[in-house]
């Protein structure tokens, strides 16, 4: 590979994970050993998310988890609160509407984490919701929401919680049982640094009860979580599992679980990156609540983010990301998550970002990569 992929997912993949994909395959529907391997994979998900809730692995990229949670819980006419302080938070509402829910948006500032006092006030006036959706790490803006406070507050009002933790799991602590999250979901290609293709979810007893007590049947099959019930006891999968993806995913989970330094490393590298951006005279997009899995910076005035990214990848073989929807053209994003959360990789990225900015005549106060090193300890 001649390019370095420093986007906030997909990320570069550990060689052991890549090799796991090449393992010989068996018939996953019939091989009882595979059921044990699969169960081990779900147990690793439970461990990483600190939960006793059932863990499911779905064949499909992260978005499938958002849709499956909405499809399985929402009945036509159900009132759903969609907490919107970013593009993914807002986007949840599309799935709510698609499945007939009556979606109420609580729209908040996109440059700050969810303000708990605003949510508190809102719920005092109106809390008659079956469920609420929110995002732990808003990847397009690099903001980490206070998931524990959000979830506990919603639960206090008997509202089911669905949390998108796609770009936080593995880089920020996620504590499903302690926070009381009914459905938490993640994807393989973000911090866990496995290939895209897997969604995982944890489902609480309350969430299962809500699915069991529906009046209208769940529409569709891939998004119906109840088809998974009893798969291990029955030794029966609802459809043939993508065995190579699961081999890789299991290895990626193992690497993450064995890495006792992961949260500390994400914090250290993210903090040094943010300081490097600020000290060189650039501006971070968030005004607070920074995620440790990526850094979003404002595109310097007068520049086109696509041209910067093209220059960086064509000339220096480093790929970073822009953003989309409401943030299109406004931010540049460096992923320092999972396998990319390494000092040498981030140093190299910042060194060539510095060069690129200078080639575009951006006036920098100091060298971004030198500031990074200074701020590492
Ligand atoms: C990446 C991501 C997803 C999955 O979305 P894709 O655009 O299909 O990669 C969902 N939620 C969040 C917060 C993500 O970062």
Coordinates of C-alpha atoms and ligand atoms in Angstrom, one line a residue:
X1 CA 0.0 0.0 0.0
X2 CA 1.6 3.3 -1.0
X3 CA -0.9 5.5 0.7
X4 CA -1.4 6.2 4.4
X5 CA -5.1 6.2 5.3
X6 CA -5.6 8.7 8.1
X7 CA -9.3 9.1 7.8
X8 CA -11.7 8.7 10.8
X9 CA -12.7 5.3 9.5
X10 CA -12.1 3.2 7.6
X11 CA -8.6 3.1 9.1
X12 CA -5.5 1.2 8.4
X13 CA -5.7 -2.4 9.4
X14 CA -3.4 -4.4 11.6
X15 CA -1.6 -7.1 9.6
X16 CA -2.9 -9.8 12.0
X17 CA -6.4 -8.7 11.3
X18 CA -5.8 -8.7 7.6
X19 CA -4.3 -12.2 7.7
X20 CA -7.3 -13.4 9.8
X21 CA -9.4 -12.8 6.8
X22 CA -7.4 -15.3 4.8
X23 CA -8.0 -18.2 7.2
X24 CA -9.6 -21.2 5.5
X25 CA -13.4 -21.1 5.7
X26 CA -15.8 -23.7 6.8
X27 CA -19.6 -23.9 6.4
X28 CA -20.6 -21.4 9.1
X29 CA -24.2 -22.7 9.2
X30 CA -23.3 -26.3 9.9
X31 CA -19.9 -26.2 11.7
X32 CA -20.6 -26.3 15.4
X33 CA -17.1 -25.0 16.1
X34 CA -18.0 -21.9 14.2
X35 CA -20.9 -21.3 16.6
X36 CA -18.4 -21.4 19.5
X37 CA -16.1 -18.9 17.7
X38 CA -19.1 -16.7 17.0
X39 CA -20.2 -16.8 20.6
X40 CA -16.6 -15.9 21.7
X41 CA -16.9 -12.9 19.3
X42 CA -20.1 -11.7 20.9
X43 CA -18.6 -12.1 24.4
X44 CA -15.7 -9.9 23.3
X45 CA -18.1 -7.3 22.2
X46 CA -19.8 -7.5 25.6
X47 CA -16.5 -7.1 27.4
X48 CA -15.4 -4.1 25.3
X49 CA -18.8 -2.4 25.9
X50 CA -19.0 -3.4 29.6
X51 CA -22.3 -5.1 29.4
X52 CA -24.2 -8.3 30.2
X53 CA -26.8 -7.4 27.5
X54 CA -27.0 -9.7 24.5
X55 CA -24.5 -8.8 21.8
X56 CA -25.5 -9.3 18.1
X57 CA -23.2 -9.1 15.1
X58 CA -24.9 -8.1 11.8
X59 CA -23.5 -8.5 8.3
X60 CA -23.4 -5.0 7.0
X61 CA -21.6 -1.7 7.6
X62 CA -22.3 0.5 10.7
X63 CA -25.4 2.3 9.3
X64 CA -27.2 -1.1 9.4
X65 CA -27.1 -0.9 13.2
X66 CA -28.9 2.5 13.2
X67 CA -31.5 1.3 10.8
X68 CA -32.0 -2.1 12.6
X69 CA -32.5 -0.4 16.0
X70 CA -35.1 1.9 14.5
X71 CA -36.8 -0.8 12.5
X72 CA -37.0 -3.2 15.5
X73 CA -38.2 -0.7 18.1
X74 CA -40.4 1.8 16.3
X75 CA -44.0 1.2 15.4
X76 CA -46.0 3.6 13.3
X77 CA -47.0 6.6 15.4
X78 CA -44.5 6.0 18.2
X79 CA -43.0 9.3 19.4
X80 CA -39.2 9.3 19.2
X81 CA -36.8 12.0 20.4
X82 CA -33.9 12.6 18.1
X83 CA -31.1 14.4 19.8
X84 CA -29.4 16.4 17.1
X85 CA -26.1 18.2 17.6
X86 CA -24.5 16.8 14.5
X87 CA -24.9 15.1 11.2
X88 CA -25.3 11.6 12.4
X89 CA -27.5 12.7 15.2
X90 CA -29.8 14.4 12.8
X91 CA -29.6 11.5 10.3
X92 CA -31.1 9.1 12.9
X93 CA -34.4 11.0 12.4
X94 CA -34.5 9.8 8.8
X95 CA -34.7 6.2 10.0
X96 CA -37.3 7.1 12.6
X97 CA -39.5 8.6 9.9
X98 CA -38.8 5.8 7.5
X99 CA -40.3 3.3 10.0
X100 CA -43.3 5.5 10.7
X101 CA -42.2 7.1 13.9
X102 CA -43.3 10.5 15.0
X103 CA -39.9 12.2 15.2
X104 CA -39.2 15.1 17.4
X105 CA -35.8 16.7 17.0
X106 CA -34.0 18.4 19.9
X107 CA -31.6 20.5 17.8
X108 CA -28.6 21.9 19.6
X109 CA -25.3 23.7 18.8
X110 CA -23.2 21.7 16.3
X111 CA -19.9 23.0 17.7
X112 CA -20.5 21.8 21.3
X113 CA -21.4 18.6 23.0
X114 CA -25.0 18.1 24.1
X115 CA -25.9 20.5 26.9
X116 CA -27.4 18.3 29.6
X117 CA -29.3 21.2 31.2
X118 CA -31.1 21.9 27.9
X119 CA -32.0 18.2 27.6
X120 CA -33.2 18.3 31.2
X121 CA -35.4 21.3 30.6
X122 CA -36.8 19.9 27.4
X123 CA -37.7 16.6 29.1
X124 CA -39.4 18.4 32.0
X125 CA -41.9 19.8 29.5
X126 CA -42.2 16.8 27.2
X127 CA -41.1 13.3 28.0
X128 CA -43.8 11.1 26.4
X129 CA -41.4 9.3 24.1
X130 CA -41.0 5.6 23.5
X131 CA -37.4 6.0 22.6
X132 CA -34.6 8.5 22.0
X133 CA -31.6 8.4 19.7
X134 CA -28.2 10.0 20.2
X135 CA -24.6 9.8 19.0
X136 CA -21.7 9.3 21.3
X137 CA -19.0 10.6 19.0
X138 CA -20.2 12.9 16.2
X139 CA -17.6 11.9 13.7
X140 CA -18.2 14.7 11.2
X141 CA -17.4 17.3 13.8
X142 CA -15.1 15.4 16.2
X143 CA -17.4 16.0 19.2
X144 CA -17.9 13.5 22.0
X145 CA -21.3 13.7 23.7
X146 CA -21.8 13.1 27.4
X147 CA -23.4 9.7 26.8
X148 CA -23.6 8.6 30.4
X149 CA -25.5 11.7 31.5
X150 CA -27.8 11.7 28.4
X151 CA -28.6 8.0 28.7
X152 CA -29.3 8.1 32.5
X153 CA -31.5 11.1 32.1
X154 CA -33.6 9.5 29.4
X155 CA -33.9 6.4 31.4
X156 CA -35.2 8.4 34.4
X157 CA -38.1 9.3 32.1
X158 CA -38.6 5.7 31.0
X159 CA -37.4 6.4 27.5
X160 CA -35.5 3.7 25.6
X161 CA -32.1 4.8 24.5
X162 CA -30.4 4.0 21.3
X163 CA -26.8 5.1 21.1
X164 CA -24.6 5.3 18.0
X165 CA -21.1 4.6 19.3
X166 CA -19.6 3.7 15.9
X167 CA -16.6 6.0 16.1
X168 CA -16.0 5.9 19.9
X169 CA -16.0 2.2 20.9
X170 CA -12.3 1.2 21.4
X171 CA -11.0 4.7 21.7
X172 CA -13.3 6.1 24.4
X173 CA -14.7 4.1 27.3
X174 CA -18.2 2.8 26.7
X175 CA -20.0 1.5 29.7
X176 CA -23.4 0.2 28.5
X177 CA -24.6 -1.3 31.8
X178 CA -23.5 1.6 34.0
X179 CA -24.9 4.2 31.6
X180 CA -28.1 2.2 31.1
X181 CA -28.0 2.2 27.3
X182 CA -30.7 0.0 25.7
X183 CA -29.2 -0.4 22.3
X184 CA -25.6 0.5 21.7
X185 CA -24.1 0.0 18.3
X186 CA -20.8 0.1 16.6
X187 CA -19.0 -0.7 13.4
X188 CA -15.9 -2.7 12.5
X189 CA -14.1 -0.1 10.4
X190 CA -13.7 2.7 12.9
X191 CA -11.6 2.5 16.0
X192 CA -11.5 -1.3 16.0
X193 CA -9.6 -1.1 12.7
X194 CA -11.2 -4.1 11.0
X195 CA -12.4 -4.0 7.4
X196 CA -15.8 -2.5 6.8
X197 CA -18.7 -4.9 6.8
X198 CA -19.8 -5.6 10.4
X199 CA -22.2 -3.8 12.7
X200 CA -22.5 -4.9 16.3
X201 CA -25.2 -4.1 18.8
X202 CA -26.0 -4.8 22.4
X203 CA -29.6 -5.2 23.3
X204 CA -31.1 -4.7 26.8
X205 CA -34.0 -6.7 28.3
X206 CA -36.1 -3.6 28.1
X207 CA -35.4 -3.3 24.4
X208 CA -36.2 -7.0 23.8
X209 CA -39.5 -6.5 25.8
X210 CA -40.4 -3.5 23.6
X211 CA -39.9 -5.7 20.5
X212 CA -41.9 -8.5 22.0
X213 CA -44.8 -6.2 22.9
X214 CA -45.2 -4.6 19.5
X215 CA -48.6 -4.6 17.9
X216 CA -47.4 -4.0 14.4
X217 CA -44.9 -6.6 13.1
X218 CA -41.4 -5.6 12.3
X219 CA -41.0 -4.8 8.7
X220 CA -38.2 -6.4 6.7
X221 CA -35.8 -9.1 7.7
X222 CA -32.2 -7.9 7.8
X223 CA -33.2 -5.1 10.2
X224 CA -35.3 -7.3 12.4
X225 CA -33.3 -8.0 15.5
X226 CA -35.7 -10.6 16.8
X227 CA -34.6 -13.1 14.1
X228 CA -31.4 -13.5 16.1
X229 CA -33.1 -14.8 19.3
X230 CA -31.8 -18.2 20.4
X231 CA -29.2 -18.6 17.6
X232 CA -26.7 -20.3 19.9
X233 CA -29.2 -22.7 21.5
X234 CA -30.7 -23.6 18.2
X235 CA -27.4 -23.6 16.5
X236 CA -29.0 -21.7 13.7
X237 CA -28.2 -18.4 12.0
X238 CA -30.9 -16.5 10.3
X239 CA -28.6 -16.3 7.2
X240 CA -25.1 -17.4 6.3
X241 CA -22.6 -15.5 8.2
X242 CA -19.7 -13.6 6.5
X243 CA -17.1 -15.8 8.1
X244 CA -14.0 -14.1 6.9
X245 CA -15.2 -10.7 8.2
X246 CA -16.0 -12.3 11.5
X247 CA -12.5 -13.9 11.7
X248 CA -11.0 -10.4 11.2
X249 CA -13.5 -8.8 13.6
X250 CA -12.7 -11.3 16.4
X251 CA -8.9 -10.6 16.0
X252 CA -9.5 -6.9 16.0
X253 CA -11.5 -7.2 19.3
X254 CA -8.8 -9.4 20.8
X255 CA -6.2 -6.8 20.0
X256 CA -8.3 -4.0 21.5
X257 CA -9.1 -5.9 24.6
X258 CA -5.5 -6.8 25.2
X259 CA -4.4 -3.2 24.8
X260 CA -4.6 -1.8 28.3
X261 CA -3.1 1.5 27.2
X262 CA -5.6 2.2 24.4
X263 CA -7.7 4.9 26.1
X264 CA -4.6 6.6 27.5
X265 CA -2.9 6.6 24.1
X266 CA -6.0 8.0 22.3
X267 CA -6.2 10.8 24.9
X268 CA -2.5 11.6 24.7
X269 CA -2.3 11.7 20.9
X270 CA -5.6 13.5 20.5
X271 CA -4.6 16.1 23.0
X272 CA -1.2 16.7 21.4
X273 CA -2.9 17.0 18.0
X274 CA -5.4 19.6 19.2
X275 CA -2.6 21.6 20.8
X276 CA -0.5 21.4 17.6
X277 CA -3.5 22.8 15.6
X278 CA -4.1 25.6 18.0
X279 CA -0.5 26.6 18.6
X280 CA 0.2 26.8 14.9
X281 CA -2.6 29.3 14.5
X282 CA -5.3 27.0 13.1
X283 CA -8.8 26.6 14.5
X284 CA -10.5 23.5 15.8
X285 CA -14.1 23.0 14.7
X286 CA -15.5 22.0 18.1
X287 CA -15.6 24.6 20.9
X288 CA -15.4 21.8 23.5
X289 CA -16.2 18.2 24.1
X290 CA -13.4 17.0 21.9
X291 CA -13.3 13.4 20.9
X292 CA -10.1 11.5 21.3
X293 CA -10.6 9.4 18.2
X294 CA -10.3 12.2 15.6
X295 CA -9.6 15.9 15.2
X296 CA -11.7 18.2 13.1
X297 CA -10.2 21.5 12.2
X298 CA -11.7 24.4 10.2
X299 CA -10.6 24.8 6.6
X300 CA -8.4 27.9 6.6
X301 CA -10.2 30.9 5.1
X302 CA -10.2 31.1 1.3
X303 CA -9.1 27.5 0.8
X304 CA -10.9 24.6 -0.8
X305 CA -10.8 21.4 1.4
X306 CA -10.9 19.2 -1.7
X307 CA -7.8 20.8 -3.2
X308 CA -5.9 20.5 0.1
X309 CA -6.9 16.8 0.4
X310 CA -6.0 16.1 -3.2
X311 CA -2.6 17.7 -2.8
X312 CA -1.9 15.8 0.4
X313 CA -2.8 12.5 -1.2
X314 CA -1.3 13.0 -4.6
X315 CA 2.0 14.6 -3.5
X316 CA 2.5 13.1 -0.1
X317 CA 0.4 9.9 -0.2
X318 CA -1.6 10.8 2.9
X319 CA -5.3 10.6 3.0
X320 CA -7.4 12.6 5.4
X321 CA -11.1 13.4 5.2
X322 CA -13.3 16.4 4.7
X323 CA -16.9 16.2 5.8
X324 CA -20.3 16.2 4.2
X325 CA -23.9 17.6 4.5
X326 CA -24.0 20.7 6.7
X327 CA -20.2 20.6 7.2
X328 CA -19.2 20.1 3.6
X329 CA -16.2 22.2 2.8
X330 CA -15.9 23.5 6.3
X331 CA -13.7 21.0 8.1
X332 CA -10.7 18.8 7.6
X333 CA -10.6 15.6 9.7
X334 CA -7.6 13.6 10.8
X335 CA -8.5 10.2 12.2
X336 CA -6.2 9.1 15.0
X337 CA -8.2 6.1 16.0
X338 CA -7.3 2.4 16.5
X339 CA -4.4 1.4 14.3
X340 CA -3.8 5.0 13.4
X341 CA -3.5 6.1 16.9
X342 CA 0.3 6.0 16.7
X343 CA 2.7 8.9 17.3
X344 CA 4.7 8.2 14.2
X345 CA 1.7 8.1 11.9
X346 CA 0.1 11.3 13.3
X347 CA 3.5 13.0 13.2
X348 CA 3.9 12.2 9.5
X349 CA 0.4 13.3 8.8
X350 CA 0.9 16.7 10.5
X351 CA 4.3 17.2 8.9
X352 CA 2.9 16.9 5.4
X353 CA -0.3 18.8 6.3
X354 CA 2.0 21.6 7.5
X355 CA 3.9 21.4 4.1
X356 CA 0.6 21.4 2.2
X357 CA -0.7 24.4 4.0
X358 CA 2.5 26.3 3.4
X359 CA 2.3 25.4 -0.3
X360 CA -1.2 26.9 -0.2
X361 CA 0.2 30.0 1.4
X362 CA -1.4 29.5 4.8
X363 CA 0.3 31.6 7.4
X364 CA 1.2 29.3 10.2
X365 CA 2.6 30.5 13.5
X366 CA 4.8 27.4 14.0
X367 CA 5.3 24.0 12.6
X368 CA 2.3 21.8 13.3
X369 CA 4.3 18.6 13.7
X370 CA 6.9 20.2 16.0
X371 CA 4.0 21.5 18.2
X372 CA 2.7 17.9 18.2
X373 CA 5.9 16.5 19.5
X374 CA 6.3 19.3 22.1
X375 CA 2.8 18.5 23.4
X376 CA 3.1 14.7 23.6
X377 CA 4.2 14.4 27.2
Ligands
LIG1 C1 -19.0 5.9 10.3 C2 -20.1 6.2 11.1 C3 -21.3 5.5 10.9 C4 -21.4 4.6 9.7 O1 -21.5 5.4 8.6 P1 -20.8 5.3 7.2 O2 -21.0 6.7 6.6 O3 -21.6 4.3 6.4 O4 -19.4 4.9 7.4 C5 -22.4 5.7 11.7 N1 -22.3 6.6 12.7 C6 -21.2 7.2 13.0 C7 -21.2 8.2 14.2 C8 -20.1 7.0 12.2 O5 -18.9 7.7 12.5

